[in-house]
Amino acid sequence: GAVRTFMMCDAAGAELGGRSQGYVSGVRVSRGGAGCAGQCGGAEAYCCESGGTTRLTHWSFVGEGRGNYESSQAYNFVGEGQGSWIQEEVIQHHGWQIKRACVALVVLAAAAVLAVLWWPLPGPTTTTAPKAPVGVCLLWGDPHITTFDGATANYYGANEFWLVKTTRDDSVRIQARFAGTAYTKGLAATQSVVIGGHFLNGHVIEVGALDTGPPTVDRVPVLPGLGTEHAIDSGLAVLRYDTVGDLPDKAASAFPRNIIHMDLPDSVFIDVFRYKNYIDLRIRMPSLHIDGACGNFNGSPADDTTDSVFSRLGPRVPAGELLFRHHAAAQVTDAMRRMVTASCPPTRRRQAQDWCRQRLSSPDEVEGCVYNKCFGRNEHALHAAQGFR
């Protein structure tokens, strides 16, 4: 009989002979990988190929009279029963293997999946407010002031003045008392400084010259000597007393060093250099919408003059805003009066007198105010005043 071809699987395929998928002239049609469907994850037709085959022939009974006939010159009798059998060729596949092209595709697909899984996800968008610029204000001598914006201003009349005042609230308040000394021939020098405001939770720190006694916090003496330290509200502010620090005025290097360092909230740092009858100061802090003798920290030195500060904040700290216990008595020497008469232009002097009288009641306070308005830009007023003694 004719040869029929079967596809068969090995033990893993579990399909041997048997099921014919259709015949054409009695010959079975092979359907490639379909004979072992499921052995390559459903991708047999694309990614699998036979690992090897074995061809064999055997006889299969197909029923009496259903065997094949062979063409010849004549029909020969082949024996009873042979018309009921046909000869079949069986192709047995030994396992399946993945095609190389499919291996590459699987690797690429796995790499793509890993790339997606490990690709860094964008984090939450955050906006950081820019940090305010940090500036330094220096006070030294009688007193000269270098403002946060780099201007030079001078205050010669005795009184209490704003050094730093936050203009949007009462968060930071720093005031200084300027008073005359024998060394400055009656012209003011910085006698003491007082710090308060909401940023200190209502506490008040006062530090003066050595002659004024020890520093105080809320009127209570602290820092009895060099090498001591005092904390406010468990570290809200820390005060240290030592001899370490760069002097604002190099001319004072001949004097013993007595320096108080204040580490305050809101990144405010103050160094107080204590001498016998005056102090020098260094204030380092960020721009917090401030004004005062240290300037308004707006980047422009032009509006840090004594006149400009007086026009914005007045010639002295009002009694209702004073952190000191009381106003100090105004001091005006005869040399200062003679200097105003001789060296302040008449028009400017009259304007200064009118302006100061509208804001101050005491004659000495008015005269001190006039002196500041006339000579606040003069860095060498002390030397000039000595000529009017």
GROMACS .gro file of C-alpha atoms in nm:
model
  389
    1GLY     CA    1   0.000   0.000   0.000
    2ALA     CA    2   0.099   0.372  -0.019
    3VAL     CA    3   0.300   0.537   0.254
    4ARG     CA    4   0.122   0.768   0.497
    5THR     CA    5   0.324   1.018   0.701
    6PHE     CA    6   0.252   1.086   1.071
    7MET     CA    7   0.404   1.345   1.308
    8MET     CA    8   0.463   1.199   1.652
    9CYS     CA    9   0.591   1.344   1.979
   10ASP     CA   10   0.824   1.182   2.226
   11ALA     CA   11   0.729   1.116   2.585
   12ALA     CA   12   0.717   1.489   2.656
   13GLY     CA   13   0.478   1.543   2.366
   14ALA     CA   14   0.255   1.253   2.467
   15GLU     CA   15   0.110   1.220   2.114
   16LEU     CA   16   0.204   0.910   1.918
   17GLY     CA   17   0.054   0.803   1.588
   18GLY     CA   18  -0.317   0.790   1.621
   19ARG     CA   19  -0.507   1.098   1.533
   20SER     CA   20  -0.495   1.166   1.161
   21GLN     CA   21  -0.550   1.529   1.074
   22GLY     CA   22  -0.685   1.461   0.723
   23TYR     CA   23  -0.580   1.268   0.417
   24VAL     CA   24  -0.505   1.351   0.059
   25SER     CA   25  -0.510   1.037  -0.150
   26GLY     CA   26  -0.468   0.833   0.164
   27VAL     CA   27  -0.153   1.019   0.274
   28ARG     CA   28  -0.160   1.209   0.607
   29VAL     CA   29  -0.077   1.581   0.582
   30SER     CA   30   0.181   1.697   0.841
   31ARG     CA   31   0.103   2.034   1.009
   32GLY     CA   32   0.448   2.123   1.144
   33GLY     CA   33   0.450   2.229   1.511
   34ALA     CA   34   0.077   2.188   1.552
   35GLY     CA   35   0.127   1.825   1.629
   36CYS     CA   36   0.271   1.916   1.970
   37ALA     CA   37   0.062   2.218   2.053
   38GLY     CA   38   0.128   2.358   2.400
   39GLN     CA   39   0.485   2.236   2.427
   40CYS     CA   40   0.637   2.583   2.352
   41GLY     CA   41   0.396   2.808   2.537
   42GLY     CA   42   0.162   2.846   2.239
   43ALA     CA   43   0.435   2.986   2.011
   44GLU     CA   44   0.536   2.657   1.846
   45ALA     CA   45   0.467   2.772   1.491
   46TYR     CA   46   0.691   3.083   1.534
   47CYS     CA   47   0.956   3.012   1.791
   48CYS     CA   48   0.995   2.630   1.810
   49GLU     CA   49   1.154   2.375   1.586
   50SER     CA   50   1.205   2.001   1.615
   51GLY     CA   51   1.512   1.894   1.801
   52GLY     CA   52   1.545   1.578   1.582
   53THR     CA   53   1.334   1.313   1.400
   54THR     CA   54   1.325   0.937   1.349
   55ARG     CA   55   1.151   0.789   1.045
   56LEU     CA   56   1.005   0.437   1.058
   57THR     CA   57   0.755   0.234   0.859
   58HIS     CA   58   0.492  -0.004   0.984
   59TRP     CA   59   0.166  -0.155   0.870
   60SER     CA   60  -0.163  -0.028   0.994
   61PHE     CA   61  -0.494  -0.211   0.964
   62VAL     CA   62  -0.754   0.010   0.802
   63GLY     CA   63  -1.040  -0.232   0.746
   64GLU     CA   64  -1.125  -0.500   0.497
   65GLY     CA   65  -1.114  -0.377   0.142
   66ARG     CA   66  -0.988  -0.026   0.237
   67GLY     CA   67  -0.621  -0.081   0.159
   68ASN     CA   68  -0.447   0.099  -0.128
   69TYR     CA   69  -0.382  -0.034  -0.472
   70GLU     CA   70  -0.062   0.008  -0.676
   71SER     CA   71  -0.067   0.069  -1.049
   72SER     CA   72   0.098  -0.198  -1.262
   73GLN     CA   73   0.057  -0.369  -1.598
   74ALA     CA   74  -0.188  -0.603  -1.439
   75TYR     CA   75  -0.340  -0.681  -1.111
   76ASN     CA   76  -0.168  -0.959  -0.915
   77PHE     CA   77  -0.309  -1.146  -0.628
   78VAL     CA   78  -0.106  -1.064  -0.322
   79GLY     CA   79  -0.274  -1.284  -0.075
   80GLU     CA   80  -0.584  -1.281   0.133
   81GLY     CA   81  -0.603  -0.999   0.377
   82GLN     CA   82  -0.335  -0.783   0.226
   83GLY     CA   83  -0.597  -0.552   0.085
   84SER     CA   84  -0.686  -0.457   0.438
   85TRP     CA   85  -0.344  -0.312   0.531
   86ILE     CA   86  -0.147  -0.008   0.425
   87GLN     CA   87   0.214   0.085   0.479
   88GLU     CA   88   0.271   0.402   0.688
   89GLU     CA   89   0.578   0.618   0.748
   90VAL     CA   90   0.589   0.761   1.097
   91ILE     CA   91   0.806   1.067   1.177
   92GLN     CA   92   0.885   1.088   1.548
   93HIS     CA   93   1.016   1.423   1.679
   94HIS     CA   94   1.257   1.425   1.972
   95GLY     CA   95   1.171   1.734   2.182
   96TRP     CA   96   1.140   2.095   2.077
   97GLN     CA   97   1.398   2.375   2.082
   98ILE     CA   98   1.357   2.755   2.068
   99LYS     CA   99   1.480   2.931   1.760
  100ARG     CA  100   1.776   3.167   1.811
  101ALA     CA  101   1.585   3.466   1.675
  102CYS     CA  102   1.319   3.413   1.940
  103VAL     CA  103   1.583   3.397   2.215
  104ALA     CA  104   1.704   3.744   2.111
  105LEU     CA  105   1.348   3.875   2.108
  106VAL     CA  106   1.285   3.738   2.458
  107VAL     CA  107   1.605   3.901   2.588
  108LEU     CA  108   1.510   4.237   2.435
  109ALA     CA  109   1.159   4.215   2.577
  110ALA     CA  110   1.293   4.132   2.924
  111ALA     CA  111   1.537   4.424   2.904
  112ALA     CA  112   1.254   4.659   2.809
  113VAL     CA  113   1.043   4.539   3.102
  114LEU     CA  114   1.332   4.584   3.346
  115ALA     CA  115   1.405   4.930   3.209
  116VAL     CA  116   1.044   5.033   3.270
  117LEU     CA  117   1.042   4.883   3.620
  118TRP     CA  118   1.372   5.041   3.725
  119TRP     CA  119   1.329   5.376   3.552
  120PRO     CA  120   1.329   5.640   3.828
  121LEU     CA  121   0.988   5.785   3.884
  122PRO     CA  122   0.967   6.165   3.905
  123GLY     CA  123   0.946   6.274   4.265
  124PRO     CA  124   0.697   6.524   4.400
  125THR     CA  125   0.756   6.876   4.281
  126THR     CA  126   0.876   7.100   4.562
  127THR     CA  127   0.938   7.469   4.561
  128THR     CA  128   1.208   7.604   4.793
  129ALA     CA  129   1.188   7.966   4.884
  130PRO     CA  130   1.513   8.144   4.806
  131LYS     CA  131   1.720   8.222   5.112
  132ALA     CA  132   1.734   8.584   5.217
  133PRO     CA  133   2.077   8.745   5.175
  134VAL     CA  134   2.286   8.773   5.492
  135GLY     CA  135   2.448   9.104   5.582
  136VAL     CA  136   2.668   9.253   5.851
  137CYS     CA  137   2.622   9.581   6.035
  138LEU     CA  138   2.916   9.725   6.230
  139LEU     CA  139   2.916   9.992   6.502
  140TRP     CA  140   3.237  10.126   6.646
  141GLY     CA  141   3.374  10.439   6.808
  142ASP     CA  142   3.164  10.751   6.844
  143PRO     CA  143   2.963  10.575   6.679
  144HIS     CA  144   3.038  10.507   6.316
  145ILE     CA  145   2.805  10.263   6.147
  146THR     CA  146   2.858  10.051   5.838
  147THR     CA  147   2.511   9.944   5.730
  148PHE     CA  148   2.398   9.613   5.581
  149ASP     CA  149   2.411   9.779   5.239
  150GLY     CA  150   2.762   9.913   5.294
  151ALA     CA  151   2.682  10.278   5.363
  152THR     CA  152   2.861  10.476   5.634
  153ALA     CA  153   2.644  10.671   5.878
  154ASN     CA  154   2.727  10.861   6.197
  155TYR     CA  155   2.521  10.942   6.507
  156TYR     CA  156   2.674  11.196   6.742
  157GLY     CA  157   2.382  11.312   6.955
  158ALA     CA  158   2.291  11.122   7.272
  159ASN     CA  159   1.967  10.925   7.262
  160GLU     CA  160   1.813  10.581   7.209
  161PHE     CA  161   1.796  10.476   6.845
  162TRP     CA  162   1.667  10.185   6.644
  163LEU     CA  163   1.949   9.971   6.510
  164VAL     CA  164   1.722   9.703   6.363
  165LYS     CA  165   1.345   9.696   6.352
  166THR     CA  166   1.142   9.452   6.144
  167THR     CA  167   0.889   9.666   5.962
  168ARG     CA  168   0.618   9.404   5.904
  169ASP     CA  169   0.589   9.298   6.268
  170ASP     CA  170   0.770   9.320   6.600
  171SER     CA  171   0.970   9.003   6.544
  172VAL     CA  172   1.320   9.150   6.581
  173ARG     CA  173   1.386   9.467   6.780
  174ILE     CA  174   1.738   9.592   6.849
  175GLN     CA  175   1.796   9.932   7.009
  176ALA     CA  176   2.113  10.114   7.111
  177ARG     CA  177   2.178  10.391   7.358
  178PHE     CA  178   2.427  10.652   7.240
  179ALA     CA  179   2.576  10.868   7.515
  180GLY     CA  180   2.868  11.105   7.546
  181THR     CA  181   3.196  11.005   7.706
  182ALA     CA  182   3.504  11.191   7.822
  183TYR     CA  183   3.702  11.017   7.551
  184THR     CA  184   3.467  11.140   7.278
  185LYS     CA  185   3.458  11.498   7.412
  186GLY     CA  186   3.084  11.477   7.480
  187LEU     CA  187   2.995  11.326   7.144
  188ALA     CA  188   2.798  11.005   7.168
  189ALA     CA  189   2.943  10.655   7.167
  190THR     CA  190   2.744  10.333   7.192
  191GLN     CA  191   2.689  10.278   7.562
  192SER     CA  192   2.462   9.972   7.555
  193VAL     CA  193   2.243   9.756   7.332
  194VAL     CA  194   1.914   9.585   7.406
  195ILE     CA  195   1.749   9.304   7.206
  196GLY     CA  196   1.388   9.188   7.221
  197GLY     CA  197   1.085   9.101   7.011
  198HIS     CA  198   0.872   8.799   6.932
  199PHE     CA  199   1.168   8.600   6.801
  200LEU     CA  200   1.295   8.584   7.163
  201ASN     CA  201   0.954   8.484   7.300
  202GLY     CA  202   0.933   8.817   7.481
  203HIS     CA  203   1.272   8.792   7.654
  204VAL     CA  204   1.493   9.102   7.667
  205ILE     CA  205   1.874   9.092   7.657
  206GLU     CA  206   2.077   9.398   7.757
  207VAL     CA  207   2.454   9.435   7.732
  208GLY     CA  208   2.645   9.752   7.813
  209ALA     CA  209   2.997   9.882   7.870
  210LEU     CA  210   3.201   9.737   8.154
  211ASP     CA  211   3.115  10.038   8.371
  212THR     CA  212   2.741   9.963   8.343
  213GLY     CA  213   2.759   9.624   8.517
  214PRO     CA  214   2.696   9.265   8.400
  215PRO     CA  215   2.470   9.175   8.108
  216THR     CA  216   2.108   9.097   8.195
  217VAL     CA  217   1.828   8.878   8.062
  218ASP     CA  218   1.487   9.005   8.169
  219ARG     CA  219   1.668   9.239   8.414
  220VAL     CA  220   1.846   8.944   8.582
  221PRO     CA  221   2.230   8.949   8.570
  222VAL     CA  222   2.396   8.671   8.366
  223LEU     CA  223   2.747   8.587   8.242
  224PRO     CA  224   2.939   8.686   8.556
  225GLY     CA  225   3.279   8.648   8.390
  226LEU     CA  226   3.482   8.527   8.096
  227GLY     CA  227   3.431   8.163   8.007
  228THR     CA  228   3.065   8.156   8.114
  229GLU     CA  229   2.758   8.071   7.907
  230HIS     CA  230   2.384   8.127   7.942
  231ALA     CA  231   2.096   7.961   7.755
  232ILE     CA  232   1.748   8.109   7.719
  233ASP     CA  233   1.447   7.874   7.704
  234SER     CA  234   1.656   7.557   7.677
  235GLY     CA  235   1.860   7.680   7.384
  236LEU     CA  236   1.627   7.921   7.205
  237ALA     CA  237   1.917   8.165   7.240
  238VAL     CA  238   2.267   8.107   7.373
  239LEU     CA  239   2.505   8.373   7.511
  240ARG     CA  240   2.879   8.311   7.555
  241TYR     CA  241   3.142   8.534   7.715
  242ASP     CA  242   3.505   8.501   7.603
  243THR     CA  243   3.796   8.683   7.436
  244VAL     CA  244   3.768   8.535   7.086
  245GLY     CA  245   3.667   8.745   6.785
  246ASP     CA  246   3.773   8.991   6.515
  247LEU     CA  247   3.745   9.353   6.628
  248PRO     CA  248   3.531   9.596   6.425
  249ASP     CA  249   3.777   9.873   6.519
  250LYS     CA  250   4.143   9.776   6.491
  251ALA     CA  251   4.233  10.081   6.699
  252ALA     CA  252   4.079   9.905   7.000
  253SER     CA  253   4.323   9.613   6.979
  254ALA     CA  254   4.528   9.768   7.261
  255PHE     CA  255   4.240   9.713   7.507
  256PRO     CA  256   4.157   9.384   7.683
  257ARG     CA  257   3.901   9.177   7.497
  258ASN     CA  258   3.566   9.112   7.660
  259ILE     CA  259   3.334   8.974   7.394
  260ILE     CA  260   2.979   8.846   7.429
  261HIS     CA  261   2.852   8.625   7.146
  262MET     CA  262   2.477   8.590   7.098
  263ASP     CA  263   2.339   8.301   6.893
  264LEU     CA  264   1.976   8.406   6.844
  265PRO     CA  265   1.674   8.269   6.654
  266ASP     CA  266   1.608   8.350   6.287
  267SER     CA  267   1.982   8.326   6.209
  268VAL     CA  268   2.059   8.647   6.399
  269PHE     CA  269   2.409   8.664   6.549
  270ILE     CA  270   2.540   8.954   6.757
  271ASP     CA  271   2.888   9.011   6.897
  272VAL     CA  272   2.929   9.279   7.163
  273PHE     CA  273   3.281   9.407   7.229
  274ARG     CA  274   3.282   9.557   7.578
  275TYR     CA  275   3.522   9.831   7.681
  276LYS     CA  276   3.533  10.050   7.990
  277ASN     CA  277   3.278  10.314   7.888
  278TYR     CA  278   3.149  10.209   7.545
  279ILE     CA  279   3.084   9.906   7.327
  280ASP     CA  280   3.135   9.810   6.965
  281LEU     CA  281   2.893   9.581   6.784
  282ARG     CA  282   2.872   9.335   6.499
  283ILE     CA  283   2.526   9.224   6.387
  284ARG     CA  284   2.495   8.947   6.128
  285MET     CA  285   2.149   8.853   6.005
  286PRO     CA  286   1.938   8.790   5.694
  287SER     CA  287   1.724   9.054   5.530
  288LEU     CA  288   1.391   9.040   5.712
  289HIS     CA  289   1.221   9.361   5.594
  290ILE     CA  290   1.409   9.576   5.841
  291ASP     CA  291   1.498   9.938   5.902
  292GLY     CA  292   1.705  10.137   6.148
  293ALA     CA  293   2.049  10.285   6.187
  294CYS     CA  294   2.189   9.963   6.032
  295GLY     CA  295   1.993  10.047   5.718
  296ASN     CA  296   1.694   9.892   5.547
  297PHE     CA  297   1.894   9.619   5.371
  298ASN     CA  298   1.740   9.685   5.031
  299GLY     CA  299   2.064   9.681   4.834
  300SER     CA  300   2.087  10.060   4.810
  301PRO     CA  301   2.332  10.245   5.038
  302ALA     CA  302   2.188  10.582   4.933
  303ASP     CA  303   1.887  10.564   5.170
  304ASP     CA  304   2.086  10.460   5.478
  305THR     CA  305   2.192  10.813   5.575
  306THR     CA  306   2.109  10.954   5.917
  307ASP     CA  307   1.859  11.193   5.759
  308SER     CA  308   1.688  10.911   5.568
  309VAL     CA  309   1.656  10.690   5.876
  310PHE     CA  310   1.524  10.981   6.084
  311SER     CA  311   1.261  11.054   5.819
  312ARG     CA  312   1.138  10.692   5.829
  313LEU     CA  313   1.163  10.608   6.200
  314GLY     CA  314   1.198  10.940   6.379
  315PRO     CA  315   1.489  11.092   6.573
  316ARG     CA  316   1.462  10.854   6.869
  317VAL     CA  317   1.277  10.544   6.989
  318PRO     CA  318   0.931  10.648   7.115
  319ALA     CA  319   0.862  10.586   7.483
  320GLY     CA  320   0.595  10.325   7.403
  321GLU     CA  321   0.845  10.115   7.203
  322LEU     CA  322   1.147  10.156   7.429
  323LEU     CA  323   1.314   9.833   7.547
  324PHE     CA  324   1.538  10.018   7.792
  325ARG     CA  325   1.386  10.098   8.129
  326HIS     CA  326   1.380  10.470   8.054
  327HIS     CA  327   1.516  10.732   7.820
  328ALA     CA  328   1.861  10.860   7.906
  329ALA     CA  329   1.904  11.234   7.954
  330ALA     CA  330   2.011  11.412   7.638
  331GLN     CA  331   2.359  11.558   7.642
  332VAL     CA  332   2.480  11.850   7.435
  333THR     CA  333   2.815  12.017   7.500
  334ASP     CA  334   2.908  12.378   7.437
  335ALA     CA  335   3.156  12.258   7.174
  336MET     CA  336   2.871  12.088   6.985
  337ARG     CA  337   2.659  12.406   6.994
  338ARG     CA  338   2.945  12.620   6.866
  339MET     CA  339   3.013  12.369   6.589
  340VAL     CA  340   2.650  12.379   6.475
  341THR     CA  341   2.655  12.759   6.466
  342ALA     CA  342   2.986  12.779   6.283
  343SER     CA  343   2.977  12.482   6.047
  344CYS     CA  344   2.616  12.394   5.968
  345PRO     CA  345   2.485  12.604   5.674
  346PRO     CA  346   2.212  12.843   5.794
  347THR     CA  347   1.940  12.704   5.566
  348ARG     CA  348   2.015  12.348   5.666
  349ARG     CA  349   2.033  12.446   6.033
  350ARG     CA  350   1.691  12.614   6.023
  351GLN     CA  351   1.536  12.316   5.843
  352ALA     CA  352   1.688  12.079   6.099
  353GLN     CA  353   1.566  12.288   6.391
  354ASP     CA  354   1.210  12.301   6.254
  355TRP     CA  355   1.204  11.928   6.186
  356CYS     CA  356   1.345  11.831   6.527
  357ARG     CA  357   1.119  12.067   6.725
  358GLN     CA  358   0.811  11.906   6.568
  359ARG     CA  359   0.916  11.566   6.702
  360LEU     CA  360   1.099  11.633   7.028
  361SER     CA  361   1.013  11.841   7.333
  362SER     CA  362   1.335  11.875   7.533
  363PRO     CA  363   1.570  12.156   7.417
  364ASP     CA  364   1.872  11.930   7.464
  365GLU     CA  365   1.707  11.656   7.257
  366VAL     CA  366   1.632  11.909   6.983
  367GLU     CA  367   1.993  12.030   6.982
  368GLY     CA  368   2.123  11.673   6.967
  369CYS     CA  369   1.885  11.600   6.680
  370VAL     CA  370   2.003  11.910   6.492
  371TYR     CA  371   2.364  11.805   6.542
  372ASN     CA  372   2.292  11.462   6.393
  373LYS     CA  373   2.110  11.610   6.094
  374CYS     CA  374   2.387  11.860   6.030
  375PHE     CA  375   2.685  11.627   6.073
  376GLY     CA  376   2.552  11.275   6.038
  377ARG     CA  377   2.744  11.238   5.711
  378ASN     CA  378   3.067  11.366   5.862
  379GLU     CA  379   3.280  11.071   5.970
  380HIS     CA  380   3.530  11.305   6.137
  381ALA     CA  381   3.292  11.517   6.345
  382LEU     CA  382   3.482  11.424   6.661
  383HIS     CA  383   3.798  11.585   6.532
  384ALA     CA  384   3.599  11.884   6.412
  385ALA     CA  385   3.431  11.926   6.752
  386GLN     CA  386   3.767  11.937   6.926
  387GLY     CA  387   3.835  12.264   6.747
  388PHE     CA  388   3.534  12.426   6.919
  389ARG     CA  389   3.629  12.343   7.277
   0.00000   0.00000   0.00000
